[in-house]
Amino acid sequence: MNNILISSATLISPGHPNNGQIVDILIEKGNISKVSKKIAVENTKIQVIDAKGAVVSPGFFDLNANFGEPGLETKEDINTGTAAAAAGGFTGVAVHPNTNPAVHSRSEVALIVNSAKGNLVDVHPIGAVSKKREGNELAELYDMQTKGAIAFCDGNHSVQQAGLMARALLYSKGFDGLIISFAEDESIAGGNQMNEGEMSTYLGMKGNPNLAESLMVARDLFLAEYNEAPIHFTTISTAESVDLIKKAKAKGLKVTCDVAAHHLVLTDSEVADFDSNYKVTPPLRTKKDIKALLKGLKDGVVDAVVSQHTPHEIEFKNVEFHIAKPGIIGLQTVLPFLVRAGLDAETIVDKLAIQPRQIVNKEVPTLLEGTQANLTIFSTEDKWVFNADTNRSKAANSPLFGQELKGKIIAVINNGQLIKN
């Protein structure tokens, strides 16, 4: 990577002496050598990035992404997944164990860590809570952590056995591990296709009620409190979940949560045309739920925003709605979703760069002089078109495909590498 001068960017990095100011940033040999209001350079070999009107922040970090490797590389491999992540502004991603085989032992964790070495995007495996993600027997949690697993979750399978979840919480507490809960009571959800409400009644489809999520959130909060263990809830989607977690935080429980970017904008009314690209899990909810999630973000109840990037081959999405696989590719559209949701740049940085790392005890890039450059340059005003030319994922299952989007990633820098859009 050549030496780089980022010119006229608004720096947003809490605790930085230049936070909120328009600055120039000089990067030499991958490290930040100078941050100043104006930097004059005579070296013609320095690459200049004009960031006027844009924001420079610590690199974004995604707590919930799905790559197919190992075993499902036709959906996404580490190379294409990290390319999509970089294009979406992410310099770090936590990949969930929705693979084949599942990431349930040190072998799979080591495979992912070794395969991702040398990449601009840091890839952090999340190990499965249970063997094969079947919810019957505890996986090798500590072994996985020694090889690089940063947390444990059964991915898009919710742990149905309360006893197993309790043992996972208690055991992981002993080595400062973190259990992530995907909250869904399958006996209530019933494998149904969309949110239960007026729209599901109108369309004649069986619905998945808010209760399926909030019931499991309540259960896991009780278990975390009983075992005095930390817990993180991923992709909460209901007003009831926000309320439960707010009360748990007020009691002093060590609980954090995140929301998928698409759940802050899209509602179950999008399903009216039976477009399978709007089929996700948890399902798209109502305007009331969106209002509660956005208020939760503002009030600090919801700690982070994730992509829940879930790529699928065309044969799993270009089918009837009721048999289509749930999920959308989200790494490149998180920023546009947050801009559409009305979040300001400071909140975007907090929920995408700062708090996600704090949840999994990863060092937050400071952008101070003398530190390694790990940053994202983005604009909340610039527009771009998400199509086959700009998509970096192997998959194309997104409801935003083909649309002009507001909110653009200009460049990312990490590990001595630069990627510009």
Coordinates of N, CA and C in Angstrom, one line a residue, residues 6 9-12 25 51 54-61 85-92 120 335 348-349 352-353 357 365 367 373-379 408-414 419 421:
I6 N -5.5 11.3 3.6 CA -7.0 11.5 3.6 C -7.2 12.9 3.9
A9 N -11.6 15.3 5.9 CA -12.6 14.4 6.4 C -13.1 14.8 7.8
T10 N -14.4 14.6 8.1 CA -14.9 14.8 9.4 C -14.6 13.6 10.3
L11 N -13.7 13.8 11.3 CA -13.3 12.6 12.1 C -14.3 12.4 13.2
I12 N -14.8 11.2 13.3 CA -15.7 10.8 14.4 C -15.1 9.5 15.1
I25 N -5.5 13.2 7.4 CA -4.8 12.1 8.1 C -3.8 11.5 7.2
A51 N -11.8 13.5 0.9 CA -12.9 13.0 1.7 C -13.8 14.2 2.2
A54 N -17.2 13.9 3.8 CA -17.4 12.5 4.2 C -16.9 12.4 5.7
V55 N -17.1 11.2 6.3 CA -16.7 10.9 7.6 C -15.6 9.9 7.6
V56 N -14.6 10.1 8.5 CA -13.6 9.0 8.7 C -13.8 8.5 10.2
S57 N -13.9 7.2 10.4 CA -14.2 6.6 11.7 C -13.4 5.3 11.8
P58 N -13.3 4.8 13.1 CA -12.8 3.4 13.2 C -13.5 2.5 12.3
G59 N -12.9 1.5 11.8 CA -13.5 0.6 10.8 C -14.7 -0.1 11.4
F60 N -15.7 -0.3 10.6 CA -16.9 -1.0 11.1 C -16.6 -2.4 11.5
F61 N -17.4 -3.0 12.4 CA -17.3 -4.4 12.8 C -18.7 -5.0 12.9
A85 N -17.8 -7.5 2.7 CA -17.6 -6.7 3.9 C -16.8 -5.4 3.7
A86 N -15.7 -5.5 3.0 CA -14.9 -4.3 2.8 C -15.7 -3.3 2.0
A87 N -16.5 -3.7 1.0 CA -17.3 -2.8 0.2 C -18.4 -2.2 1.1
G88 N -18.8 -2.8 2.2 CA -19.8 -2.3 3.1 C -19.2 -1.5 4.2
G89 N -17.9 -1.3 4.2 CA -17.2 -0.5 5.3 C -16.7 -1.3 6.5
F90 N -16.8 -2.6 6.4 CA -16.4 -3.4 7.6 C -14.9 -3.8 7.5
T91 N -14.2 -3.6 8.5 CA -12.8 -4.1 8.6 C -12.7 -5.3 9.5
G92 N -13.8 -5.7 10.1 CA -13.9 -6.9 11.0 C -15.2 -7.5 10.9
L120 N -7.6 -7.9 4.3 CA -7.9 -6.6 4.9 C -8.9 -6.7 6.0
L335 N -25.1 0.5 5.8 CA -25.1 1.9 5.8 C -26.3 2.6 5.2
I348 N -24.3 6.1 13.9 CA -23.8 5.0 13.0 C -22.4 4.5 13.4
V349 N -21.5 5.4 13.8 CA -20.2 5.0 14.2 C -20.3 4.2 15.5
L352 N -21.9 0.7 14.8 CA -21.2 -0.2 13.8 C -19.7 -0.4 14.1
A353 N -19.1 0.6 14.8 CA -17.6 0.5 15.0 C -17.2 0.3 16.5
R357 N -17.3 -4.0 18.9 CA -16.0 -4.5 19.5 C -16.1 -4.6 21.0
P365 N -10.2 0.6 17.4 CA -9.2 1.5 16.8 C -9.4 2.9 17.2
L367 N -7.5 5.7 16.0 CA -7.2 6.7 15.0 C -6.2 7.8 15.5
A373 N -3.5 1.9 11.1 CA -4.7 2.5 10.5 C -5.8 1.4 10.3
N374 N -6.9 1.5 11.0 CA -8.0 0.6 10.9 C -9.2 1.6 10.8
L375 N -9.7 1.9 9.6 CA -10.7 3.0 9.5 C -11.6 2.8 8.3
T376 N -12.7 3.5 8.3 CA -13.7 3.5 7.3 C -14.0 5.0 6.9
I377 N -14.0 5.2 5.6 CA -14.4 6.6 5.1 C -15.8 6.4 4.4
F378 N -16.8 7.2 4.9 CA -18.1 7.0 4.4 C -18.9 8.3 4.3
S379 N -19.9 8.3 3.4 CA -20.7 9.5 3.2 C -22.2 9.1 3.4
K408 N -22.9 5.9 1.2 CA -21.9 5.2 0.4 C -20.5 5.1 1.2
I409 N -19.9 3.9 1.1 CA -18.6 3.7 1.6 C -17.6 4.1 0.5
I410 N -16.7 5.0 0.9 CA -15.7 5.6 0.0 C -14.4 4.7 0.0
A411 N -14.0 4.3 1.2 CA -12.8 3.5 1.3 C -12.7 2.9 2.7
V412 N -11.9 1.8 2.7 CA -11.5 1.2 4.0 C -10.0 0.9 4.0
I413 N -9.4 1.0 5.2 CA -8.0 0.7 5.3 C -7.8 -0.1 6.6
N414 N -7.1 -1.2 6.5 CA -6.7 -2.0 7.6 C -5.6 -3.0 7.2
I419 N -8.8 -0.5 0.2 CA -9.8 -0.8 -0.8 C -10.7 0.4 -1.0
N421 N -14.0 2.2 -3.1 CA -15.2 1.9 -3.9 C -15.2 2.9 -5.0

